[in-house]
Amino acid sequence: MASISIVGILFVNCVAAALLMQAAAAKTVDGAQLGRALREIGLPWASGSGLVRLVALLELCAAVAVVVEPTRRAGALLVAALGLSFAVVGLVGAVRGSEEPCGCFGRTEGAPFGPVNIALGVGLLAVAVGNLAVADVAANEPAGPVIGAALAALLLSLYANRRWILPIVRPLFPQSDRV
């Protein structure tokens, strides 16, 4: 039977993986908004589409690596690096008074770099520290974390993209005129 700390680590890994997968998907589809926000805070070298897509690839790799036991520790180090970069960019945005939406999760009308990025970065750092502190996670049930991460990613993606999804599924459930 798994200890409570192992179950907790598996849970936070699944949530972190879902968060990173959604972030990677948004950057892969359209990283232009993120590029504009990075240029606004004085990081033009980081705003190119090639670098934005590389970060998306790293996010996807971290998401997969942190939920599979053989690569969990390496994934945790990558999650830590991403978390640190999110927090630093958020701090730079807060200090420089960022106003351009960061494009996080594909939202062009979202908030600029600042406290939310700092909080997400610190949260990812905490996930990494937790993973490095716990010895063997889910050695007997390697499919559990992957299924959990996939489910968490699906739910987060559905929630984050609800504005696009609702108009598509509404016709499938027509309103009845009957009372």
C-alpha positions as a LaTeX table, in Angstrom:
\begin{tabular}{lrrr}
\hline
Residue & $x$ (\AA) & $y$ (\AA) & $z$ (\AA) \\
\hline
Met1 & 0.00 & 0.00 & 0.00 \\
Ala2 & 1.29 & 3.43 & $-0.95$ \\
Ser3 & 2.03 & 5.94 & 1.77 \\
Ile4 & 0.21 & 9.24 & 1.92 \\
Ser5 & 3.34 & 11.12 & 0.79 \\
Ile6 & 3.65 & 8.95 & $-2.32$ \\
Val7 & $-0.04$ & 9.43 & $-3.17$ \\
Gly8 & 0.39 & 13.17 & $-2.65$ \\
Ile9 & 3.42 & 13.29 & $-4.94$ \\
Leu10 & 1.56 & 11.31 & $-7.61$ \\
Phe11 & $-1.36$ & 13.73 & $-7.36$ \\
Val12 & 0.76 & 16.88 & $-7.65$ \\
Asn13 & 2.77 & 15.31 & $-10.47$ \\
Cys14 & $-0.45$ & 14.72 & $-12.42$ \\
Val15 & $-1.60$ & 18.29 & $-11.84$ \\
Ala16 & 1.82 & 19.68 & $-12.80$ \\
Ala17 & 1.89 & 17.50 & $-15.91$ \\
Ala18 & $-1.55$ & 18.72 & $-16.94$ \\
Leu19 & $-0.53$ & 22.33 & $-16.40$ \\
Leu20 & 2.65 & 21.89 & $-18.42$ \\
Met21 & 0.86 & 20.05 & $-21.25$ \\
Gln22 & $-1.72$ & 22.82 & $-21.57$ \\
Ala23 & 1.00 & 25.47 & $-21.52$ \\
Ala24 & 2.99 & 23.57 & $-24.16$ \\
Ala25 & $-0.06$ & 23.17 & $-26.39$ \\
Ala26 & $-0.78$ & 26.91 & $-26.29$ \\
Lys27 & 2.82 & 27.79 & $-27.15$ \\
Thr28 & 2.90 & 25.24 & $-29.96$ \\
Val29 & $-0.28$ & 26.51 & $-31.58$ \\
Asp30 & 0.51 & 30.22 & $-31.27$ \\
Gly31 & 3.45 & 31.62 & $-29.35$ \\
Ala32 & 3.15 & 35.13 & $-30.81$ \\
Gln33 & 1.31 & 36.54 & $-27.77$ \\
Leu34 & 4.01 & 35.22 & $-25.44$ \\
Gly35 & 6.65 & 36.71 & $-27.75$ \\
Arg36 & 5.03 & 40.15 & $-27.57$ \\
Ala37 & 4.82 & 39.95 & $-23.77$ \\
Leu38 & 8.48 & 38.91 & $-23.49$ \\
Arg39 & 9.55 & 41.80 & $-25.74$ \\
Glu40 & 7.51 & 44.22 & $-23.62$ \\
Ile41 & 9.39 & 43.29 & $-20.43$ \\
Gly42 & 12.76 & 43.64 & $-22.14$ \\
Leu43 & 13.52 & 40.03 & $-23.09$ \\
Pro44 & 13.54 & 40.24 & $-26.91$ \\
Trp45 & 16.11 & 37.43 & $-27.18$ \\
Ala46 & 13.56 & 35.07 & $-25.58$ \\
Ser47 & 10.65 & 36.11 & $-27.78$ \\
Gly48 & 11.51 & 34.34 & $-31.04$ \\
Ser49 & 9.13 & 31.64 & $-32.23$ \\
Gly50 & 11.93 & 29.06 & $-32.23$ \\
Leu51 & 12.75 & 29.63 & $-28.56$ \\
Val52 & 9.07 & 29.74 & $-27.59$ \\
Arg53 & 8.52 & 26.37 & $-29.32$ \\
Leu54 & 11.63 & 24.98 & $-27.60$ \\
Val55 & 10.16 & 25.95 & $-24.23$ \\
Ala56 & 6.93 & 24.21 & $-25.29$ \\
Leu57 & 8.91 & 21.06 & $-26.10$ \\
Leu58 & 10.68 & 21.25 & $-22.72$ \\
Glu59 & 7.31 & 21.66 & $-20.97$ \\
Leu60 & 5.95 & 18.61 & $-22.77$ \\
Cys61 & 9.06 & 16.57 & $-21.94$ \\
Ala62 & 8.85 & 17.60 & $-18.29$ \\
Ala63 & 5.15 & 16.70 & $-18.16$ \\
Val64 & 5.80 & 13.21 & $-19.46$ \\
Ala65 & 9.01 & 12.63 & $-17.51$ \\
Val66 & 7.60 & 13.61 & $-14.11$ \\
Val67 & 4.82 & 10.99 & $-14.24$ \\
Val68 & 6.90 & 8.00 & $-15.37$ \\
Glu69 & 9.00 & 6.42 & $-12.63$ \\
Pro70 & 12.24 & 5.79 & $-14.53$ \\
Thr71 & 12.44 & 9.47 & $-15.56$ \\
Arg72 & 10.67 & 11.09 & $-12.60$ \\
Arg73 & 13.78 & 12.58 & $-10.99$ \\
Ala74 & 15.09 & 13.98 & $-14.28$ \\
Gly75 & 11.59 & 15.29 & $-14.95$ \\
Ala76 & 11.58 & 16.93 & $-11.52$ \\
Leu77 & 14.81 & 18.77 & $-12.37$ \\
Leu78 & 13.28 & 19.99 & $-15.63$ \\
Val79 & 10.10 & 21.02 & $-13.78$ \\
Ala80 & 12.31 & 22.95 & $-11.33$ \\
Ala81 & 14.08 & 24.77 & $-14.17$ \\
Leu82 & 10.76 & 25.66 & $-15.80$ \\
Gly83 & 9.28 & 26.75 & $-12.46$ \\
Leu84 & 12.27 & 28.97 & $-11.76$ \\
Ser85 & 12.02 & 30.54 & $-15.21$ \\
Phe86 & 8.25 & 31.16 & $-14.80$ \\
Ala87 & 8.84 & 32.81 & $-11.41$ \\
Val88 & 11.70 & 34.97 & $-12.71$ \\
Val89 & 9.73 & 36.13 & $-15.77$ \\
Gly90 & 6.76 & 36.87 & $-13.51$ \\
Leu91 & 8.97 & 38.87 & $-11.17$ \\
Val92 & 10.54 & 40.82 & $-14.05$ \\
Gly93 & 7.06 & 41.52 & $-15.41$ \\
Ala94 & 5.81 & 42.70 & $-12.02$ \\
Val95 & 8.83 & 44.96 & $-11.47$ \\
Arg96 & 8.69 & 46.45 & $-14.97$ \\
Gly97 & 4.93 & 46.96 & $-14.90$ \\
Ser98 & 3.99 & 44.53 & $-17.64$ \\
Glu99 & 0.67 & 45.30 & $-19.34$ \\
Glu100 & 0.74 & 42.96 & $-22.35$ \\
Pro101 & $-1.17$ & 39.70 & $-21.70$ \\
Cys102 & 1.33 & 36.86 & $-21.50$ \\
Gly103 & $-0.66$ & 34.46 & $-23.64$ \\
Cys104 & $-0.42$ & 31.77 & $-21.00$ \\
Phe105 & $-2.58$ & 28.76 & $-21.86$ \\
Gly106 & $-3.51$ & 30.39 & $-25.17$ \\
Arg107 & $-5.45$ & 33.26 & $-23.60$ \\
Thr108 & $-4.80$ & 36.49 & $-25.49$ \\
Glu109 & $-6.92$ & 38.54 & $-23.08$ \\
Gly110 & $-5.34$ & 37.18 & $-19.91$ \\
Ala111 & $-3.23$ & 38.87 & $-17.28$ \\
Pro112 & 0.26 & 40.22 & $-17.91$ \\
Phe113 & 3.38 & 38.71 & $-16.37$ \\
Gly114 & 3.25 & 39.08 & $-12.61$ \\
Pro115 & 1.98 & 37.39 & $-9.44$ \\
Val116 & 0.23 & 34.48 & $-11.18$ \\
Asn117 & 3.42 & 33.53 & $-13.01$ \\
Ile118 & 5.39 & 33.82 & $-9.78$ \\
Ala119 & 2.89 & 31.60 & $-7.95$ \\
Leu120 & 2.87 & 28.97 & $-10.71$ \\
Gly121 & 6.66 & 29.00 & $-10.80$ \\
Val122 & 6.94 & 28.57 & $-7.04$ \\
Gly123 & 4.32 & 25.80 & $-7.22$ \\
Leu124 & 6.33 & 23.95 & $-9.86$ \\
Leu125 & 9.47 & 24.38 & $-7.75$ \\
Ala126 & 7.59 & 22.82 & $-4.82$ \\
Val127 & 6.56 & 19.89 & $-7.02$ \\
Ala128 & 10.18 & 19.35 & $-7.99$ \\
Val129 & 11.41 & 19.52 & $-4.39$ \\
Gly130 & 8.72 & 17.04 & $-3.31$ \\
Asn131 & 9.74 & 14.63 & $-6.05$ \\
Leu132 & 13.39 & 14.82 & $-5.13$ \\
Ala133 & 12.57 & 14.27 & $-1.45$ \\
Val134 & 10.48 & 11.11 & $-1.95$ \\
Ala135 & 12.34 & 7.91 & $-2.79$ \\
Asp136 & 10.39 & 5.43 & $-4.95$ \\
Val137 & 7.04 & 6.63 & $-6.23$ \\
Ala138 & 4.58 & 4.13 & $-7.67$ \\
Ala139 & 7.18 & 1.50 & $-8.46$ \\
Asn140 & 4.47 & $-1.17$ & $-8.34$ \\
Glu141 & 1.87 & 0.76 & $-10.35$ \\
Pro142 & 3.63 & 2.48 & $-13.26$ \\
Ala143 & 0.41 & 3.05 & $-15.24$ \\
Gly144 & $-1.36$ & 4.93 & $-12.42$ \\
Pro145 & 0.51 & 8.23 & $-12.74$ \\
Val146 & 0.29 & 8.22 & $-16.53$ \\
Ile147 & $-3.48$ & 7.64 & $-16.48$ \\
Gly148 & $-3.88$ & 10.27 & $-13.76$ \\
Ala149 & $-1.81$ & 12.78 & $-15.73$ \\
Ala150 & $-3.79$ & 12.11 & $-18.87$ \\
Leu151 & $-7.09$ & 12.59 & $-17.03$ \\
Ala152 & $-5.85$ & 15.75 & $-15.29$ \\
Ala153 & $-4.58$ & 17.11 & $-18.62$ \\
Leu154 & $-7.91$ & 16.39 & $-20.29$ \\
Leu155 & $-9.91$ & 18.09 & $-17.52$ \\
Leu156 & $-7.61$ & 21.12 & $-17.41$ \\
Ser157 & $-7.65$ & 21.43 & $-21.18$ \\
Leu158 & $-11.45$ & 21.19 & $-21.32$ \\
Tyr159 & $-11.74$ & 23.86 & $-18.64$ \\
Ala160 & $-9.12$ & 26.16 & $-20.19$ \\
Asn161 & $-10.68$ & 25.87 & $-23.65$ \\
Arg162 & $-14.34$ & 25.95 & $-22.63$ \\
Arg163 & $-15.03$ & 29.04 & $-24.75$ \\
Trp164 & $-14.05$ & 27.11 & $-27.87$ \\
Ile165 & $-15.64$ & 23.81 & $-26.84$ \\
Leu166 & $-19.09$ & 24.97 & $-25.70$ \\
Pro167 & $-20.19$ & 26.35 & $-29.11$ \\
Ile168 & $-19.15$ & 23.04 & $-30.67$ \\
Val169 & $-21.04$ & 20.75 & $-28.25$ \\
Arg170 & $-24.17$ & 22.87 & $-27.74$ \\
Pro171 & $-25.77$ & 21.69 & $-31.01$ \\
Leu172 & $-25.45$ & 18.12 & $-29.75$ \\
Phe173 & $-27.81$ & 18.90 & $-26.88$ \\
Pro174 & $-30.68$ & 20.96 & $-28.31$ \\
Gln175 & $-33.01$ & 22.72 & $-25.91$ \\
Ser176 & $-36.41$ & 21.11 & $-25.76$ \\
Asp177 & $-39.51$ & 23.29 & $-26.10$ \\
Arg178 & $-41.42$ & 20.88 & $-23.89$ \\
Val179 & $-41.89$ & 21.66 & $-20.21$ \\
\hline
\end{tabular}
